[in-house]
Amino acid sequence: MELTDFNVKERPQWCPGCGNFAIVAAIKGALQELGIPTHQTVISSGIGCSSKLPHYLGTYGFEGLHGRALPVASGIKLANHKLNVIAVGGDGDGYGIGAGHFVHIMRRNYDLVYIVHDNQIYGLTTGQASPTSQLGMKTRTTPYGVVEVPFNPIATAISGGATFVARVFAGDMAHTKEMMKQAIAHRGFALVDVFQPCVTFNKLNTYDYFTKRCYKLQNSGHDTASINAALEKAFEAFNTNYEKIPIGVFYKAERPTYEDLQPQLKEKALVEQDLSNLDISSAYADMM
Ligand code: SF4
Ligand code: MG
């Protein structure tokens, strides 16, 4: 297989029209345009429709446990920080079950990308309300409408220490690919939250819904270096009752990565180091 051939034989097990198709195509296009060969990328995922993605790209991949895409990704990064590491998952997987990992990984600023297929519903389990379901949305578990305030991943990422925070709409392929490229090229933790229409179970947040409401921050004079401006934009959709929904880069900053701050990784990746003469008996004795 060519190291630039991202195609696999397995056919995606997604409903026709699902926004997931655009996401996998955007990741593939971004990796190809950045010239990153298949063997230098690892994609980890949790559980959900979105988390099948590692099967559909010719990179290395690991489909793990529900909500655990990020701890697996950080372990891969620490073992070999020279690899390009991408974690993927859904809104339920990442912002519900894996929320604790999401919050703490951003403080560490690993150099990895987290792509969240945010369809405001649990798709694989056939349509329950998720952490990002809008107020009042009727689902199988909320027949009278959601009463909880939705989780705000953009505001959480900006205030939580992520150094690249973006949102895209899967119906705009060119923009989605461009944001993926910027996120992968960024040094530090990058979140790309993707509005990904679940055409089967979410009849509210459709392609039409986002096409009418989304506008690009890059055309609005937004200052991506200002944390206050970024937070204001992060709440705009909620504050306008979803009439105006910004997409694009909300916030970008430079900070040393977790890997930069580990003296053990200065010269070589962990996997390149000779551990055969390592004596851990004194550390072991301390624990007894
Ligand atoms: Fe996509 Fe929804 Fe079908 Fe899952 S259930 S594959 S998210 S359309
Ligand atoms: Mg979901």
Tab-separated table of C-alpha atoms and ligand atoms in Angstrom:
chain	number	residue	atom	x	y	z
A	1	MET	CA	0.000	0.000	0.000
A	2	GLU	CA	1.204	3.508	-0.819
A	3	LEU	CA	1.892	5.565	2.299
A	4	THR	CA	-0.218	8.320	0.769
A	5	ASP	CA	-3.189	6.051	0.054
A	6	PHE	CA	-5.810	6.744	2.711
A	7	ASN	CA	-8.501	4.607	1.098
A	8	VAL	CA	-9.613	1.357	2.737
A	9	LYS	CA	-11.813	-1.430	1.446
A	10	GLU	CA	-14.289	-1.294	4.315
A	11	ARG	CA	-17.471	0.634	3.451
A	12	PRO	CA	-18.670	3.108	6.103
A	13	GLN	CA	-21.611	1.803	8.131
A	14	TRP	CA	-23.381	5.154	8.303
A	15	CYS	CA	-26.867	6.199	7.140
A	16	PRO	CA	-26.984	7.796	3.663
A	17	GLY	CA	-26.639	11.568	4.062
A	18	CYS	CA	-24.999	11.418	7.500
A	19	GLY	CA	-22.598	14.293	8.219
A	20	ASN	CA	-19.911	11.771	9.170
A	21	PHE	CA	-19.043	11.198	5.492
A	22	ALA	CA	-17.938	14.816	5.108
A	23	ILE	CA	-15.808	14.618	8.245
A	24	VAL	CA	-13.836	11.574	7.133
A	25	ALA	CA	-13.337	13.169	3.697
A	26	ALA	CA	-12.177	16.430	5.306
A	27	ILE	CA	-9.639	14.657	7.549
A	28	LYS	CA	-8.328	12.701	4.574
A	29	GLY	CA	-8.050	15.847	2.436
A	30	ALA	CA	-6.321	17.757	5.233
A	31	LEU	CA	-3.732	15.004	5.809
A	32	GLN	CA	-3.054	14.711	2.088
A	33	GLU	CA	-2.649	18.452	1.612
A	34	LEU	CA	-0.352	18.687	4.633
A	35	GLY	CA	1.714	15.835	3.184
A	36	ILE	CA	1.450	13.631	6.282
A	37	PRO	CA	1.818	9.979	5.200
A	38	THR	CA	-0.585	7.358	6.511
A	39	HIS	CA	1.907	5.634	8.823
A	40	GLN	CA	2.616	8.838	10.765
A	41	THR	CA	-0.973	9.350	11.916
A	42	VAL	CA	-2.903	7.498	14.625
A	43	ILE	CA	-6.629	8.083	15.116
A	44	SER	CA	-8.185	7.002	18.405
A	45	SER	CA	-11.912	6.927	19.082
A	46	GLY	CA	-14.477	6.003	21.705
A	47	ILE	CA	-17.863	4.438	20.979
A	48	GLY	CA	-20.650	5.762	18.770
A	49	CYS	CA	-21.442	6.284	15.094
A	50	SER	CA	-18.568	8.782	14.895
A	51	SER	CA	-16.131	6.435	16.578
A	52	LYS	CA	-16.220	3.973	13.688
A	53	LEU	CA	-14.133	6.505	11.768
A	54	PRO	CA	-10.661	4.944	12.333
A	55	HIS	CA	-11.858	1.928	10.296
A	56	TYR	CA	-12.476	4.097	7.251
A	57	LEU	CA	-9.066	5.731	6.808
A	58	GLY	CA	-5.787	4.028	5.948
A	59	THR	CA	-3.928	5.452	8.957
A	60	TYR	CA	-3.251	3.622	12.204
A	61	GLY	CA	-6.351	3.525	14.387
A	62	PHE	CA	-7.716	2.407	17.741
A	63	GLU	CA	-11.429	2.132	18.535
A	64	GLY	CA	-11.578	1.928	22.292
A	65	LEU	CA	-14.069	2.313	25.115
A	66	HIS	CA	-16.940	4.749	25.460
A	67	GLY	CA	-15.646	8.225	26.325
A	68	ARG	CA	-11.985	7.158	26.334
A	69	ALA	CA	-10.652	8.467	23.014
A	70	LEU	CA	-8.619	11.157	24.775
A	71	PRO	CA	-6.721	9.070	27.367
A	72	VAL	CA	-5.755	6.645	24.600
A	73	ALA	CA	-4.632	9.547	22.386
A	74	SER	CA	-2.557	11.084	25.180
A	75	GLY	CA	-0.917	7.704	25.880
A	76	ILE	CA	0.016	7.342	22.220
A	77	LYS	CA	1.392	10.878	22.206
A	78	LEU	CA	3.540	10.243	25.270
A	79	ALA	CA	4.856	6.963	23.888
A	80	ASN	CA	5.813	8.550	20.573
A	81	HIS	CA	5.335	12.292	20.434
A	82	LYS	CA	6.611	12.357	16.843
A	83	LEU	CA	3.331	10.857	15.638
A	84	ASN	CA	0.402	12.944	14.426
A	85	VAL	CA	-2.355	11.997	16.861
A	86	ILE	CA	-6.050	12.660	16.290
A	87	ALA	CA	-8.885	11.704	18.643
A	88	VAL	CA	-12.453	11.516	17.349
A	89	GLY	CA	-15.796	10.966	19.013
A	90	GLY	CA	-19.295	12.262	19.389
A	91	ASP	CA	-21.015	14.748	21.672
A	92	GLY	CA	-22.335	12.001	23.947
A	93	ASP	CA	-19.045	10.122	23.931
A	94	GLY	CA	-16.795	13.133	24.509
A	95	TYR	CA	-18.907	15.721	26.342
A	96	GLY	CA	-20.940	13.243	28.410
A	97	ILE	CA	-19.191	9.995	29.241
A	98	GLY	CA	-15.698	11.381	28.586
A	99	ALA	CA	-16.231	14.894	29.956
A	100	GLY	CA	-13.700	14.482	32.771
A	101	HIS	CA	-10.980	13.562	30.279
A	102	PHE	CA	-11.948	16.466	28.013
A	103	VAL	CA	-11.578	19.043	30.789
A	104	HIS	CA	-8.244	17.818	32.119
A	105	ILE	CA	-6.486	17.078	28.848
A	106	MET	CA	-6.846	20.712	27.798
A	107	ARG	CA	-4.934	21.922	30.853
A	108	ARG	CA	-1.988	19.776	29.723
A	109	ASN	CA	-1.931	21.058	26.145
A	110	TYR	CA	-0.757	17.865	24.459
A	111	ASP	CA	-0.014	18.421	20.784
A	112	LEU	CA	-3.048	16.565	19.440
A	113	VAL	CA	-6.344	17.230	17.704
A	114	TYR	CA	-9.785	16.352	19.061
A	115	ILE	CA	-12.544	16.212	16.440
A	116	VAL	CA	-16.053	15.944	17.882
A	117	HIS	CA	-18.941	14.918	15.637
A	118	ASP	CA	-21.496	17.073	17.435
A	119	ASN	CA	-24.968	16.064	16.227
A	120	GLN	CA	-26.784	17.075	19.423
A	121	ILE	CA	-28.116	13.540	19.936
A	122	TYR	CA	-27.087	9.961	20.694
A	123	GLY	CA	-27.233	8.472	17.179
A	124	LEU	CA	-25.953	4.904	17.602
A	125	THR	CA	-28.419	4.190	20.406
A	126	THR	CA	-31.292	5.580	18.266
A	127	GLY	CA	-32.030	9.096	19.374
A	128	GLN	CA	-31.675	10.032	23.052
A	129	ALA	CA	-30.950	13.593	24.239
A	130	SER	CA	-27.200	14.302	24.478
A	131	PRO	CA	-25.233	16.921	26.448
A	132	THR	CA	-25.502	19.384	23.518
A	133	SER	CA	-29.209	18.895	22.720
A	134	GLN	CA	-30.932	22.264	22.647
A	135	LEU	CA	-33.395	23.427	25.270
A	136	GLY	CA	-36.877	22.213	24.407
A	137	MET	CA	-35.701	19.572	21.902
A	138	LYS	CA	-37.962	16.531	21.836
A	139	THR	CA	-36.196	13.181	21.722
A	140	ARG	CA	-36.945	9.632	22.778
A	141	THR	CA	-35.787	10.380	26.317
A	142	THR	CA	-37.269	13.891	26.429
A	143	PRO	CA	-40.791	13.610	24.977
A	144	TYR	CA	-41.741	16.971	26.561
A	145	GLY	CA	-38.503	18.698	25.558
A	146	VAL	CA	-34.998	19.013	27.047
A	147	VAL	CA	-35.009	21.043	30.268
A	148	GLU	CA	-31.238	21.143	30.933
A	149	VAL	CA	-29.023	23.961	29.678
A	150	PRO	CA	-26.848	22.501	26.881
A	151	PHE	CA	-23.151	21.895	27.460
A	152	ASN	CA	-21.038	24.556	25.742
A	153	PRO	CA	-17.904	22.827	24.383
A	154	ILE	CA	-16.469	25.978	22.829
A	155	ALA	CA	-16.656	28.046	26.033
A	156	THR	CA	-15.370	25.077	28.056
A	157	ALA	CA	-12.392	24.613	25.726
A	158	ILE	CA	-11.498	28.316	25.680
A	159	SER	CA	-11.588	28.602	29.469
A	160	GLY	CA	-10.121	25.134	30.003
A	161	GLY	CA	-6.731	25.724	28.379
A	162	ALA	CA	-7.129	24.520	24.786
A	163	THR	CA	-4.850	26.517	22.500
A	164	PHE	CA	-6.870	26.116	19.284
A	165	VAL	CA	-10.656	26.145	19.409
A	166	ALA	CA	-12.765	25.926	16.247
A	167	ARG	CA	-16.217	24.890	15.119
A	168	VAL	CA	-17.317	23.866	11.652
A	169	PHE	CA	-20.450	22.674	9.837
A	170	ALA	CA	-20.081	19.386	7.940
A	171	GLY	CA	-22.286	20.795	5.160
A	172	ASP	CA	-19.435	23.160	4.228
A	173	MET	CA	-16.699	20.754	3.117
A	174	ALA	CA	-14.093	23.287	1.979
A	175	HIS	CA	-14.247	25.188	5.281
A	176	THR	CA	-14.262	21.971	7.321
A	177	LYS	CA	-11.122	20.728	5.551
A	178	GLU	CA	-9.387	24.077	6.018
A	179	MET	CA	-10.140	24.085	9.756
A	180	MET	CA	-8.880	20.478	10.048
A	181	LYS	CA	-5.652	21.526	8.352
A	182	GLN	CA	-5.163	24.441	10.728
A	183	ALA	CA	-5.934	22.255	13.751
A	184	ILE	CA	-3.466	19.542	12.682
A	185	ALA	CA	-0.764	22.113	11.914
A	186	HIS	CA	-1.259	23.825	15.304
A	187	ARG	CA	1.175	22.894	18.107
A	188	GLY	CA	-0.914	22.164	21.177
A	189	PHE	CA	-4.376	20.878	21.994
A	190	ALA	CA	-6.841	21.683	19.206
A	191	LEU	CA	-10.605	21.153	19.434
A	192	VAL	CA	-12.673	21.061	16.260
A	193	ASP	CA	-16.343	20.761	17.161
A	194	VAL	CA	-18.270	19.739	14.046
A	195	PHE	CA	-21.984	20.342	13.538
A	196	GLN	CA	-22.713	16.966	11.985
A	197	PRO	CA	-26.343	16.477	11.004
A	198	CYS	CA	-27.731	13.112	12.146
A	199	VAL	CA	-30.294	12.792	9.376
A	200	THR	CA	-32.001	9.794	10.961
A	201	PHE	CA	-32.622	10.862	14.555
A	202	ASN	CA	-32.209	14.649	14.783
A	203	LYS	CA	-35.001	16.339	12.845
A	204	LEU	CA	-34.272	19.774	14.359
A	205	ASN	CA	-30.564	20.396	13.614
A	206	THR	CA	-30.646	19.618	9.888
A	207	TYR	CA	-28.433	20.747	6.973
A	208	ASP	CA	-30.996	23.500	6.234
A	209	TYR	CA	-31.022	24.566	9.871
A	210	PHE	CA	-27.255	25.166	9.946
A	211	THR	CA	-27.028	26.578	6.421
A	212	LYS	CA	-29.491	29.334	7.381
A	213	ARG	CA	-27.841	30.219	10.695
A	214	CYS	CA	-24.068	29.687	10.486
A	215	TYR	CA	-21.721	32.525	9.590
A	216	LYS	CA	-17.924	32.540	9.432
A	217	LEU	CA	-15.930	34.299	12.112
A	218	GLN	CA	-13.113	34.970	9.663
A	219	ASN	CA	-15.444	37.378	7.793
A	220	SER	CA	-16.582	39.228	10.909
A	221	GLY	CA	-13.352	40.834	12.140
A	222	HIS	CA	-13.157	38.477	15.129
A	223	ASP	CA	-9.848	38.633	17.054
A	224	THR	CA	-8.792	35.001	17.652
A	225	ALA	CA	-6.091	36.129	20.117
A	226	SER	CA	-8.624	37.681	22.511
A	227	ILE	CA	-9.959	35.245	25.094
A	228	ASN	CA	-12.782	37.640	26.032
A	229	ALA	CA	-13.901	38.072	22.418
A	230	ALA	CA	-13.726	34.309	21.961
A	231	LEU	CA	-15.912	33.671	25.015
A	232	GLU	CA	-18.466	36.224	23.845
A	233	LYS	CA	-18.676	34.440	20.479
A	234	ALA	CA	-18.903	31.073	22.240
A	235	PHE	CA	-22.218	32.135	23.784
A	236	GLU	CA	-23.636	33.893	20.729
A	237	ALA	CA	-25.712	30.944	19.496
A	238	PHE	CA	-27.309	30.460	22.923
A	239	ASN	CA	-27.827	34.201	23.471
A	240	THR	CA	-29.531	34.678	20.081
A	241	ASN	CA	-31.756	31.623	20.506
A	242	TYR	CA	-29.689	29.969	17.741
A	243	GLU	CA	-30.457	32.673	15.176
A	244	LYS	CA	-26.731	33.465	14.700
A	245	ILE	CA	-24.239	30.619	14.978
A	246	PRO	CA	-20.551	31.480	14.477
A	247	ILE	CA	-18.210	28.905	12.925
A	248	GLY	CA	-14.460	29.018	12.306
A	249	VAL	CA	-11.588	29.700	14.706
A	250	PHE	CA	-12.770	31.171	18.019
A	251	TYR	CA	-9.449	31.176	19.836
A	252	LYS	CA	-5.803	30.508	19.167
A	253	ALA	CA	-2.841	30.808	21.545
A	254	GLU	CA	0.748	29.611	21.946
A	255	ARG	CA	1.817	27.720	25.059
A	256	PRO	CA	4.412	24.986	25.632
A	257	THR	CA	2.970	21.534	25.087
A	258	TYR	CA	2.975	18.833	27.766
A	259	GLU	CA	5.611	16.975	25.735
A	260	ASP	CA	7.819	20.111	25.623
A	261	LEU	CA	7.823	20.188	29.420
A	262	GLN	CA	8.970	16.571	29.904
A	263	PRO	CA	12.799	16.460	30.132
A	264	GLN	CA	12.720	12.703	29.363
A	265	LEU	CA	11.361	13.450	25.891
A	266	LYS	CA	13.842	16.198	24.957
A	267	GLU	CA	16.197	14.014	22.924
A	268	LYS	CA	14.121	11.058	21.845
A	269	ALA	CA	10.616	9.728	21.850
A	270	LEU	CA	9.930	7.240	24.641
A	271	VAL	CA	9.709	4.353	22.159
A	272	GLU	CA	13.203	5.145	20.855
A	273	GLN	CA	14.844	4.965	24.269
A	274	ASP	CA	16.770	1.944	25.498
A	275	LEU	CA	15.050	0.744	28.643
A	276	SER	CA	16.956	-2.549	28.929
A	277	ASN	CA	19.279	-1.280	31.715
A	278	LEU	CA	16.618	0.578	33.621
A	279	ASP	CA	16.658	-0.377	37.309
A	280	ILE	CA	13.354	0.355	39.047
A	281	SER	CA	14.011	-1.820	42.105
A	282	SER	CA	14.439	1.150	44.495
A	283	ALA	CA	11.175	2.748	43.291
A	284	TYR	CA	9.503	-0.626	43.658
A	285	ALA	CA	10.907	-1.048	47.183
A	286	ASP	CA	9.532	2.407	48.146
A	287	MET	CA	6.043	1.262	47.282
A	288	MET	CA	6.211	-1.880	49.444
B	1	SF4	FE1	-25.189	9.300	11.133
B	1	SF4	FE2	-27.275	9.529	12.772
B	1	SF4	FE3	-27.131	7.475	11.096
B	1	SF4	FE4	-25.467	7.620	13.173
B	1	SF4	S1	-27.699	7.400	13.276
B	1	SF4	S2	-24.900	7.076	11.064
B	1	SF4	S3	-25.106	9.838	13.311
B	1	SF4	S4	-27.342	9.647	10.526
B	2	MG	MG	-24.023	12.421	19.078
